[in-house]
Tab-separated table of C-alpha atoms and ligand atoms in Angstrom:
chain	number	residue	atom	x	y	z
A	1	MET	CA	90.768	80.543	128.735
A	2	LEU	CA	92.525	77.204	128.733
A	3	ASN	CA	89.318	75.446	129.849
A	4	ILE	CA	90.958	72.366	131.386
A	5	PRO	CA	88.407	69.824	132.694
A	6	ASP	CA	88.428	68.984	136.396
A	7	SER	CA	89.934	65.635	137.341
A	8	LYS	CA	90.165	63.577	140.508
A	9	HIS	CA	93.780	62.805	139.623
A	10	GLU	CA	96.979	64.715	140.246
A	11	ARG	CA	97.561	67.328	137.505
A	12	ILE	CA	100.921	67.251	135.737
A	13	VAL	CA	101.464	70.161	133.388
A	14	ILE	CA	104.144	69.586	130.739
A	15	VAL	CA	105.374	72.655	128.883
A	16	GLY	CA	106.916	71.671	125.548
A	17	GLY	CA	106.063	68.796	123.218
A	18	GLY	CA	109.639	68.318	121.984
A	19	PHE	CA	111.742	65.194	122.523
A	20	ALA	CA	111.482	65.377	126.321
A	21	GLY	CA	107.873	66.544	126.796
A	22	PHE	CA	106.536	64.259	124.081
A	23	THR	CA	108.335	61.178	125.467
A	24	LEU	CA	107.183	61.905	129.018
A	25	ALA	CA	103.563	62.313	127.909
A	26	LYS	CA	103.748	59.041	125.941
A	27	LYS	CA	105.133	57.194	128.952
A	28	LEU	CA	102.401	58.574	131.228
A	29	GLN	CA	99.489	58.060	128.852
A	30	ASN	CA	96.549	56.241	130.385
A	31	LYS	CA	98.178	56.308	133.844
A	32	PRO	CA	96.164	57.640	136.820
A	33	VAL	CA	97.250	61.284	136.418
A	34	GLN	CA	95.816	64.203	134.477
A	35	LEU	CA	98.348	65.335	131.873
A	36	VAL	CA	98.137	68.810	130.414
A	37	LEU	CA	100.526	69.165	127.481
A	38	LEU	CA	101.175	72.726	126.375
A	39	ASP	CA	103.131	73.747	123.317
A	40	LYS	CA	103.211	76.911	121.275
A	41	ASN	CA	102.804	74.695	118.169
A	42	ASN	CA	100.278	71.913	117.632
A	43	TYR	CA	103.018	69.555	116.454
A	44	HIS	CA	106.231	67.871	117.537
A	45	GLN	CA	109.296	68.844	115.473
A	46	PHE	CA	112.251	66.626	114.619
A	47	GLN	CA	114.993	69.236	114.782
A	48	PRO	CA	117.934	67.113	113.534
A	49	LEU	CA	116.392	67.176	110.030
A	50	PHE	CA	115.500	70.882	109.830
A	51	TYR	CA	118.457	71.405	107.547
A	52	GLN	CA	116.993	68.942	105.005
A	53	VAL	CA	113.757	70.940	104.889
A	54	ALA	CA	115.805	74.108	104.385
A	55	MET	CA	117.718	72.445	101.540
A	56	ALA	CA	114.471	71.296	99.868
A	57	GLY	CA	115.285	67.646	100.572
A	58	LEU	CA	112.271	66.897	102.797
A	59	GLU	CA	108.765	68.263	103.231
A	60	PRO	CA	108.084	69.890	106.628
A	61	SER	CA	105.259	67.409	107.220
A	62	SER	CA	107.744	64.513	107.067
A	63	ILE	CA	109.568	65.750	110.150
A	64	SER	CA	106.647	67.153	112.142
A	65	PHE	CA	103.935	65.202	113.894
A	66	PRO	CA	100.572	66.576	115.124
A	67	LEU	CA	100.346	66.262	118.901
A	68	ARG	CA	96.617	65.470	118.817
A	69	LYS	CA	97.169	62.571	116.434
A	70	ALA	CA	99.947	61.182	118.616
A	71	PHE	CA	97.639	61.109	121.636
A	72	GLN	CA	94.393	60.104	119.884
A	73	ASN	CA	94.006	56.994	122.044
A	74	CYS	CA	95.002	58.583	125.284
A	75	GLU	CA	92.268	59.245	127.839
A	76	ASN	CA	94.174	61.266	130.410
A	77	ILE	CA	95.710	64.004	128.297
A	78	VAL	CA	94.546	67.523	127.555
A	79	ILE	CA	96.487	69.310	124.810
A	80	ARG	CA	96.490	73.078	124.479
A	81	VAL	CA	98.338	75.283	122.009
A	82	ALA	CA	99.567	77.939	124.382
A	83	GLU	CA	102.796	79.700	125.232
A	84	LEU	CA	104.091	79.756	128.787
A	85	GLN	CA	104.627	83.272	130.069
A	86	GLU	CA	105.111	83.033	133.814
A	87	VAL	CA	105.256	80.568	136.698
A	88	LYS	CA	103.648	81.640	139.969
A	89	THR	CA	105.511	79.219	142.204
A	90	LYS	CA	103.794	80.128	145.500
A	91	GLU	CA	100.316	79.580	144.051
A	92	LYS	CA	101.407	76.609	141.874
A	93	ARG	CA	99.884	78.243	138.829
A	94	ILE	CA	101.205	79.076	135.379
A	95	LEU	CA	100.246	81.955	133.184
A	96	THR	CA	100.104	81.399	129.411
A	97	ASP	CA	99.074	83.608	126.500
A	98	GLN	CA	95.733	81.735	126.584
A	99	GLY	CA	95.016	81.862	130.303
A	100	GLU	CA	96.079	80.522	133.676
A	101	ILE	CA	95.988	77.037	135.256
A	102	TYR	CA	97.130	75.354	138.452
A	103	TYR	CA	99.486	72.381	138.622
A	104	ASP	CA	100.398	69.754	141.155
A	105	LYS	CA	103.624	69.043	139.286
A	106	LEU	CA	105.075	71.233	136.558
A	107	VAL	CA	107.526	69.912	133.947
A	108	LEU	CA	109.487	72.442	131.944
A	109	ALA	CA	110.797	71.013	128.657
A	110	MET	CA	110.961	74.099	126.482
A	111	GLY	CA	114.282	73.422	124.763
A	112	THR	CA	116.443	76.267	123.532
A	113	LYS	CA	116.440	79.211	121.156
A	114	THR	CA	119.199	80.572	118.922
A	115	ASN	CA	121.863	82.535	120.769
A	116	PHE	CA	123.031	85.642	118.912
A	117	TYR	CA	125.184	86.644	121.884
A	118	GLY	CA	123.456	90.002	122.176
A	119	ASN	CA	124.164	91.110	118.593
A	120	GLN	CA	120.848	92.689	117.619
A	121	GLU	CA	121.836	93.376	114.015
A	122	ILE	CA	122.857	89.778	113.343
A	123	GLU	CA	119.640	88.574	115.006
A	124	GLU	CA	117.591	90.743	112.651
A	125	LYS	CA	119.476	89.971	109.440
A	126	ALA	CA	120.756	86.396	109.713
A	127	PHE	CA	118.811	83.161	109.238
A	128	SER	CA	118.523	80.643	112.028
A	129	LEU	CA	117.265	77.072	112.125
A	130	LYS	CA	115.250	76.416	115.270
A	131	SER	CA	111.826	75.669	113.831
A	132	VAL	CA	110.064	74.224	110.805
A	133	SER	CA	108.923	77.756	109.923
A	134	GLU	CA	112.494	79.058	109.911
A	135	SER	CA	113.599	76.078	107.794
A	136	LEU	CA	110.894	76.877	105.220
A	137	TYR	CA	111.785	80.551	105.267
A	138	LEU	CA	115.413	79.676	104.541
A	139	ARG	CA	114.378	77.282	101.763
A	140	ASN	CA	112.295	80.007	100.104
A	141	SER	CA	115.090	82.558	100.446
A	142	ILE	CA	117.708	80.276	98.895
A	143	LEU	CA	115.442	79.468	95.933
A	144	GLN	CA	114.309	83.081	95.508
A	145	ASP	CA	117.912	84.260	95.510
A	146	PHE	CA	118.799	81.748	92.777
A	147	GLU	CA	115.925	83.206	90.732
A	148	LYS	CA	117.201	86.747	91.349
A	149	ALA	CA	120.750	85.686	90.455
A	150	LEU	CA	119.535	84.469	87.056
A	151	MET	CA	118.252	87.953	86.279
A	152	GLU	CA	121.339	89.795	87.507
A	153	GLU	CA	123.929	90.722	84.882
A	154	ASP	CA	126.497	92.235	87.219
A	155	TYR	CA	128.962	89.664	88.600
A	156	ASP	CA	129.339	91.182	92.086
A	157	ALA	CA	125.613	91.686	92.571
A	158	ARG	CA	125.038	88.094	91.456
A	159	GLN	CA	127.569	86.734	93.921
A	160	LYS	CA	125.677	88.265	96.797
A	161	TYR	CA	122.630	86.187	95.902
A	162	ILE	CA	124.342	82.894	95.410
A	163	ASP	CA	127.070	82.865	98.036
A	164	VAL	CA	126.204	81.630	101.504
A	165	VAL	CA	127.957	82.114	104.827
A	166	ILE	CA	127.286	79.608	107.592
A	167	VAL	CA	128.423	80.576	111.072
A	168	GLY	CA	129.184	77.730	113.483
A	169	GLY	CA	131.001	74.471	112.841
A	170	GLY	CA	128.874	72.194	115.035
A	171	PRO	CA	126.662	69.430	113.568
A	172	THR	CA	124.072	71.900	112.207
A	173	GLY	CA	126.663	74.071	110.415
A	174	VAL	CA	128.552	71.075	109.051
A	175	GLU	CA	125.413	69.255	107.835
A	176	LEU	CA	124.061	72.424	106.232
A	177	ALA	CA	127.354	73.144	104.469
A	178	GLY	CA	127.462	69.582	103.123
A	179	ALA	CA	123.872	69.746	101.864
A	180	LEU	CA	124.402	73.150	100.221
A	181	ALA	CA	127.521	71.865	98.487
A	182	GLU	CA	125.499	68.943	97.138
A	183	MET	CA	122.873	71.360	95.844
A	184	LYS	CA	125.600	73.377	94.158
A	185	HIS	CA	127.066	70.328	92.402
A	186	TYR	CA	123.933	68.403	91.460
A	187	ILE	CA	120.989	70.827	91.213
A	188	LEU	CA	122.365	74.128	89.955
A	189	PRO	CA	123.965	72.739	86.786
A	190	LYS	CA	120.635	71.074	85.874
A	191	GLU	CA	118.050	73.673	86.815
A	192	TYR	CA	119.827	77.017	86.959
A	193	LYS	CA	121.995	76.463	83.915
A	194	GLU	CA	122.744	80.144	83.343
A	195	ILE	CA	124.462	80.388	86.719
A	196	ASP	CA	127.994	79.071	86.597
A	197	TYR	CA	127.831	76.790	89.628
A	198	LYS	CA	131.580	77.227	90.163
A	199	GLU	CA	130.812	80.838	91.072
A	200	VAL	CA	128.838	79.722	94.131
A	201	ASP	CA	130.895	80.060	97.302
A	202	ILE	CA	129.900	78.358	100.525
A	203	HIS	CA	131.807	79.653	103.541
A	204	LEU	CA	131.707	77.939	106.919
A	205	ILE	CA	133.141	80.083	109.705
A	206	GLN	CA	134.030	78.481	113.009
A	207	ALA	CA	135.412	80.298	116.060
A	208	GLY	CA	137.326	77.250	117.354
A	209	ASP	CA	140.270	75.416	115.818
A	210	GLY	CA	138.216	72.440	114.578
A	211	LEU	CA	134.759	71.266	113.570
A	212	LEU	CA	132.193	69.176	115.490
A	213	LYS	CA	133.551	70.129	118.904
A	214	GLY	CA	131.200	67.798	120.817
A	215	MET	CA	132.625	64.810	118.905
A	216	SER	CA	136.107	63.259	118.695
A	217	THR	CA	139.055	65.095	117.098
A	218	GLU	CA	139.103	62.431	114.357
A	219	ALA	CA	135.435	63.121	113.537
A	220	GLY	CA	136.124	66.869	113.312
A	221	GLU	CA	139.167	66.329	111.088
A	222	THR	CA	137.282	63.954	108.806
A	223	ALA	CA	134.369	66.389	108.497
A	224	LEU	CA	136.838	69.124	107.553
A	225	LYS	CA	138.393	66.908	104.903
A	226	TYR	CA	134.985	65.941	103.459
A	227	LEU	CA	133.772	69.539	103.349
A	228	LYS	CA	136.950	70.750	101.655
A	229	LYS	CA	136.539	68.020	99.070
A	230	LEU	CA	133.017	69.274	98.429
A	231	GLY	CA	134.456	72.750	97.813
A	232	VAL	CA	133.308	74.410	101.063
A	233	ASN	CA	135.584	77.212	102.237
A	234	VAL	CA	136.080	76.365	105.926
A	235	ILE	CA	137.478	79.270	107.951
A	236	LEU	CA	138.689	78.232	111.420
A	237	ASN	CA	139.677	80.352	114.429
A	238	LYS	CA	137.666	83.345	113.209
A	239	ARG	CA	134.594	85.054	114.597
A	240	VAL	CA	131.852	86.874	112.752
A	241	GLN	CA	131.607	90.314	114.314
A	242	ALA	CA	128.915	91.991	112.286
A	243	TYR	CA	126.436	91.442	109.490
A	244	ASN	CA	124.269	94.185	108.018
A	245	GLY	CA	122.307	92.090	105.538
A	246	HIS	CA	124.835	92.734	102.752
A	247	GLU	CA	128.274	92.088	104.160
A	248	VAL	CA	129.760	89.834	106.827
A	249	VAL	CA	132.597	91.303	108.885
A	250	ILE	CA	135.064	88.822	110.395
A	251	ASN	CA	137.234	89.707	113.400
A	252	ASP	CA	140.437	89.898	111.300
A	253	GLY	CA	138.831	92.714	109.277
A	254	THR	CA	137.982	90.549	106.234
A	255	THR	CA	134.552	91.100	104.705
A	256	ILE	CA	132.377	88.767	102.627
A	257	PRO	CA	129.545	90.289	100.559
A	258	CYS	CA	126.519	88.062	101.024
A	259	SER	CA	122.737	88.236	101.306
A	260	LYS	CA	122.441	84.983	103.267
A	261	VAL	CA	124.108	84.288	106.577
A	262	ILE	CA	122.936	81.211	108.430
A	263	TRP	CA	123.604	81.480	112.143
A	264	ALA	CA	124.298	78.077	113.706
A	265	ALA	CA	126.726	79.314	116.342
A	266	GLY	CA	124.924	78.392	119.520
A	267	VAL	CA	121.758	78.190	121.554
A	268	HIS	CA	120.558	79.256	124.973
A	269	CYS	CA	117.411	78.599	126.975
A	270	HIS	CA	114.286	80.661	127.396
A	271	LYS	CA	114.191	82.505	130.724
A	272	VAL	CA	110.994	81.759	132.585
A	273	GLN	CA	109.441	84.683	134.370
A	274	GLY	CA	108.716	83.942	138.016
A	275	LEU	CA	111.731	81.692	138.662
A	276	SER	CA	114.462	83.137	140.870
A	277	GLU	CA	117.877	84.083	139.472
A	278	GLU	CA	119.588	81.326	141.486
A	279	SER	CA	117.596	78.736	139.510
A	280	TYR	CA	119.738	79.449	136.432
A	281	THR	CA	123.237	78.720	135.264
A	282	ARG	CA	125.166	79.256	132.008
A	283	GLY	CA	122.992	79.538	128.912
A	284	ASN	CA	119.905	80.098	131.109
A	285	ARG	CA	119.733	76.362	131.870
A	286	LEU	CA	117.793	75.501	135.019
A	287	ILE	CA	119.737	73.702	137.737
A	288	VAL	CA	118.175	70.388	138.766
A	289	ASN	CA	119.065	67.647	141.238
A	290	GLY	CA	119.566	63.981	140.349
A	291	HIS	CA	115.775	63.485	140.304
A	292	LEU	CA	115.487	66.293	137.730
A	293	GLN	CA	113.756	68.539	140.239
A	294	LEU	CA	114.440	72.238	140.082
A	295	LEU	CA	116.833	73.011	142.952
A	296	THR	CA	114.794	76.017	143.991
A	297	ASP	CA	111.333	74.367	143.826
A	298	SER	CA	110.671	70.652	144.312
A	299	SER	CA	107.277	70.631	142.520
A	300	ILE	CA	108.927	71.775	139.280
A	301	TYR	CA	110.880	69.326	137.103
A	302	VAL	CA	113.070	70.287	134.151
A	303	LEU	CA	113.987	68.057	131.220
A	304	GLY	CA	116.113	68.092	128.083
A	305	ASP	CA	118.044	71.078	126.805
A	306	GLN	CA	116.608	73.297	129.507
A	307	ALA	CA	117.913	71.160	132.392
A	308	TYR	CA	121.367	71.494	133.915
A	309	LEU	CA	122.453	68.477	135.912
A	310	SER	CA	126.062	68.256	136.945
A	311	ASP	CA	127.361	64.827	137.980
A	312	ASN	CA	130.749	63.088	138.198
A	313	THR	CA	130.853	62.342	134.461
A	314	TYR	CA	129.162	65.502	133.185
A	315	THR	CA	130.626	68.156	135.437
A	316	HIS	CA	129.382	70.960	133.166
A	317	GLY	CA	125.954	69.437	132.529
A	318	HIS	CA	124.807	66.999	129.870
A	319	PRO	CA	125.126	67.714	126.156
A	320	GLN	CA	122.029	69.382	124.697
A	321	VAL	CA	121.048	66.502	122.423
A	322	ALA	CA	117.913	64.492	121.758
A	323	GLN	CA	119.071	61.343	123.582
A	324	VAL	CA	119.532	63.195	126.873
A	325	ALA	CA	116.017	64.652	126.576
A	326	ILE	CA	114.473	61.250	125.763
A	327	GLN	CA	116.342	59.381	128.494
A	328	GLN	CA	115.494	62.024	131.112
A	329	ALA	CA	111.795	61.809	130.180
A	330	LYS	CA	111.852	58.014	130.443
A	331	TYR	CA	113.642	58.224	133.776
A	332	LEU	CA	111.111	60.697	135.178
A	333	ALA	CA	108.100	58.646	134.073
A	334	LYS	CA	109.645	55.542	135.618
A	335	SER	CA	110.622	57.291	138.808
A	336	TRP	CA	107.008	58.500	139.250
A	337	THR	CA	105.227	55.302	138.270
A	338	LYS	CA	107.656	52.891	139.950
A	339	ASN	CA	108.677	55.226	142.769
A	340	LEU	CA	112.400	54.968	141.949
A	341	LYS	CA	114.886	56.540	144.318
A	342	ASN	CA	118.056	56.441	142.185
A	343	ASN	CA	119.430	59.486	140.352
A	344	PHE	CA	119.282	59.990	136.599
A	345	VAL	CA	122.321	58.546	134.792
A	346	TYR	CA	122.843	59.317	131.131
A	347	ASN	CA	123.755	56.419	128.876
A	348	ASP	CA	125.722	57.947	125.994
A	349	LEU	CA	124.807	56.012	122.843
A	350	GLY	CA	127.199	58.041	120.680
A	351	SER	CA	126.962	60.920	118.255
A	352	MET	CA	127.048	61.338	114.507
A	353	ALA	CA	126.938	63.885	111.715
A	354	THR	CA	126.495	63.530	107.971
A	355	ILE	CA	128.437	65.484	105.384
A	356	GLY	CA	126.645	65.391	102.065
A	357	ARG	CA	125.808	62.289	100.134
A	358	ASN	CA	127.403	59.013	101.212
A	359	LYS	CA	129.538	60.402	103.999
A	360	ALA	CA	129.188	60.670	107.751
A	361	VAL	CA	131.202	60.450	110.935
A	362	VAL	CA	130.080	58.315	113.862
A	363	ASP	CA	131.493	58.212	117.401
A	364	LEU	CA	130.164	55.249	119.348
A	365	PRO	CA	131.218	54.669	122.964
A	366	LYS	CA	133.579	51.843	121.933
A	367	MET	CA	134.423	52.652	118.317
A	368	LYS	CA	134.585	55.446	115.775
A	369	PHE	CA	134.021	55.149	112.065
A	370	LYS	CA	133.379	57.229	108.986
A	371	GLY	CA	132.409	57.092	105.329
A	372	PHE	CA	129.646	55.126	103.640
A	373	PHE	CA	128.775	52.745	106.499
A	374	ALA	CA	128.675	55.658	108.917
A	375	TRP	CA	126.233	57.339	106.536
A	376	ILE	CA	124.038	54.211	106.367
A	377	LEU	CA	123.988	54.094	110.171
A	378	TRP	CA	123.113	57.822	110.248
A	379	LEU	CA	120.167	57.176	107.881
A	380	PHE	CA	118.951	54.229	109.928
A	381	VAL	CA	119.160	56.042	113.285
A	382	HIS	CA	117.310	59.090	111.971
A	383	ILE	CA	114.541	57.097	110.333
A	384	ARG	CA	114.106	55.040	113.477
A	385	SER	CA	113.884	58.165	115.655
A	386	LEU	CA	111.196	59.873	113.583
A	387	ILE	CA	107.693	59.808	115.025
A	388	GLY	CA	104.957	58.110	112.994
A	389	PHE	CA	105.113	55.275	110.471
A	390	LYS	CA	104.061	57.559	107.596
A	391	ASN	CA	106.909	59.984	108.356
A	392	LYS	CA	109.437	57.136	108.496
A	393	LEU	CA	108.194	55.754	105.185
A	394	PHE	CA	108.062	59.127	103.393
A	395	VAL	CA	111.534	60.105	104.558
A	396	LEU	CA	112.913	56.714	103.475
A	397	ILE	CA	111.273	57.007	100.037
A	398	ASN	CA	112.539	60.589	99.659
A	399	TRP	CA	116.065	59.625	100.571
A	400	MET	CA	116.066	56.614	98.240
A	401	TRP	CA	114.728	58.788	95.431
A	402	ASN	CA	117.330	61.487	96.080
A	403	TYR	CA	120.054	58.872	96.222
A	404	ILE	CA	119.137	57.273	92.908
A	405	THR	CA	118.340	60.465	90.989
A	406	TYR	CA	120.819	62.885	92.633
A	407	ASP	CA	117.829	65.152	92.957
A	408	GLN	CA	115.421	66.568	95.490
A	409	SER	CA	112.117	67.486	94.002
A	410	LEU	CA	110.744	69.963	96.514
A	411	ARG	CA	112.032	73.220	95.157
A	412	LEU	CA	108.758	75.128	95.321
A	413	ILE	CA	108.749	78.716	96.483
A	414	ILE	CA	105.522	78.803	98.471
A	415	LYS	CA	104.991	82.303	99.784
A	416	PRO	CA	102.756	82.920	102.801
A	417	PHE	CA	99.448	84.504	101.807
A	418	LYS	CA	99.116	88.112	102.927
A	419	ARG	CA	95.633	89.641	103.116
A	420	LYS	CA	95.546	93.048	101.409
B	501	LIG	C1	119.068	72.364	113.680
B	501	LIG	C2	119.265	71.396	114.819
B	501	LIG	C3	119.866	70.164	114.599
B	501	LIG	C4	120.030	69.265	115.647
B	501	LIG	N1	120.608	68.047	115.397
B	501	LIG	C5	120.698	67.139	116.386
B	501	LIG	C6	121.202	65.833	116.126
B	501	LIG	O1	121.585	65.513	115.011
B	501	LIG	N2	121.229	64.932	117.159
B	501	LIG	C7	120.793	65.269	118.424
B	501	LIG	O2	120.799	64.422	119.315
B	501	LIG	N3	120.333	66.491	118.693
B	501	LIG	C8	120.267	67.434	117.712
B	501	LIG	N4	119.778	68.679	117.982
B	501	LIG	C9	119.422	69.002	119.371
B	501	LIG	C10	118.098	68.404	119.750
B	501	LIG	O3	117.125	68.744	118.774
B	501	LIG	C11	117.712	68.917	121.126
B	501	LIG	O4	118.686	68.512	122.036
B	501	LIG	C12	116.358	68.374	121.542
B	501	LIG	O5	115.350	68.843	120.658
B	501	LIG	C13	116.030	68.793	122.960
B	501	LIG	O6	114.773	68.311	123.291
B	501	LIG	P1	113.850	69.131	124.295
B	501	LIG	O7	112.627	68.315	124.479
B	501	LIG	O8	114.637	69.570	125.454
B	501	LIG	O9	113.476	70.471	123.496
B	501	LIG	P2	112.793	70.639	122.078
B	501	LIG	O10	112.816	69.399	121.305
B	501	LIG	O11	113.423	71.861	121.511
B	501	LIG	O12	111.277	70.957	122.438
B	501	LIG	C14	110.893	72.126	123.075
B	501	LIG	C15	109.405	72.332	122.839
B	501	LIG	O13	108.977	73.388	123.682
B	501	LIG	C16	108.101	74.225	122.957
B	501	LIG	N5	108.159	75.544	123.604
B	501	LIG	C17	109.216	76.378	123.683
B	501	LIG	N6	108.898	77.463	124.381
B	501	LIG	C18	107.609	77.321	124.760
B	501	LIG	C19	106.712	78.123	125.507
B	501	LIG	N7	107.068	79.295	126.025
B	501	LIG	N8	105.464	77.669	125.704
B	501	LIG	C20	105.064	76.486	125.179
B	501	LIG	N9	105.863	75.689	124.459
B	501	LIG	C21	107.135	76.102	124.263
B	501	LIG	C22	108.636	74.196	121.543
B	501	LIG	O14	107.643	74.549	120.609
B	501	LIG	C23	109.083	72.734	121.407
B	501	LIG	O15	108.049	71.924	120.914
B	501	LIG	C24	119.602	69.606	116.953
B	501	LIG	C25	119.000	70.845	117.172
B	501	LIG	C26	118.826	71.728	116.125
B	501	LIG	C27	118.163	73.055	116.373
């Protein structure tokens, strides 16, 4: 049972404590409403830095923040760790894995999940990066494979352990490839001396003709140049067709033997049982009006990656990025508390991606730049966006330490305990 206390106030149920749900709850804290915040985890996750956890650069606790701690001083919020299963729109009730509750207003902010485009085998065998748990799993696998490689005499068998294939040339794929290349150049020669680091191949496969498709052509070209300089084998205009856990098959028939494929080729939204088919569009996004209300049900609001709002500027919906989620949450809180009538308008603050140490590309609305200063800006923006002073401080210290020593010191293989 969810055991939600009765309240004389209107009940707003928010599903998802990510960028959108978390921001909305913060903006409505101590307002005359009852907030029920549901998430399947008891913490907020800062997804843009998952890849640094996977590359042993940051601890998971530096990029996660406990929801209860965030709302310690908030009187009107009830937090429950529960997973949404169904919406009963006629009764204004939701069903979760922990029980059922009613809502006056429902806000769906459940983000996305990895899209394997229906390829079951790839889904089972490849790694993805959509949660702190997956990032840790990848970190363990990379480190364990280095250990196995040390004990393997046969060249081909060893290659399988140390080579990595990344699928998808968006920000996640590019940032991962850059971080792996750094690990190859700075960590392997020091700690895994018996492995010839030049034997490590990092392949980045991208279906399109350039990298960082959501950014400018210049940013994509610069990222390509930086990655090539770091020794990453970037393969453009090719699709991965199959992966059986041992070998990647590309659509031109080429194969790459490899025990680690990281799938960063796309996301789609969770389908919510109980909502009609006409509520959805491409990628299972839910169609909303300018007030972020679900077109098919005005008591349901949708925010962030899950929302699809088409306007004159964004005819195919907004990009699925953190800023859209945050701005939509702020808009919704304001429109409820101040009774605003205007539609949501997204203010694009720009986009950026980092490629290894010292290098990044930044597209701002009025200017584009790259290199060291772009990297400094990237660091600053990410630290500023993290939740919690301790997290900001720890990440800053970690990054300064890594920068000075060319080292990350978190290469522990911590295996989950299994009861016999
Ligand atoms: C690896 C990676 C790197 C990224 N890098 C960047 C970047 O550099 N810059 C940028 O702007 N954006 C980046 N993004 C995208 C950005 O993280 C998303 O756009 C943003 O998180 C969307 O916010 P949201 O609130 O819609 O969803 P999320 O932040 O994904 O939050 C969704 C929440 O819903 C919860 N949830 C899901 N299903 C259920 C359920 N059934 N029941 C209960 N709770 C549920 C989840 O646990 C989660 O807490 C990146 C994403 C990834 C995966």
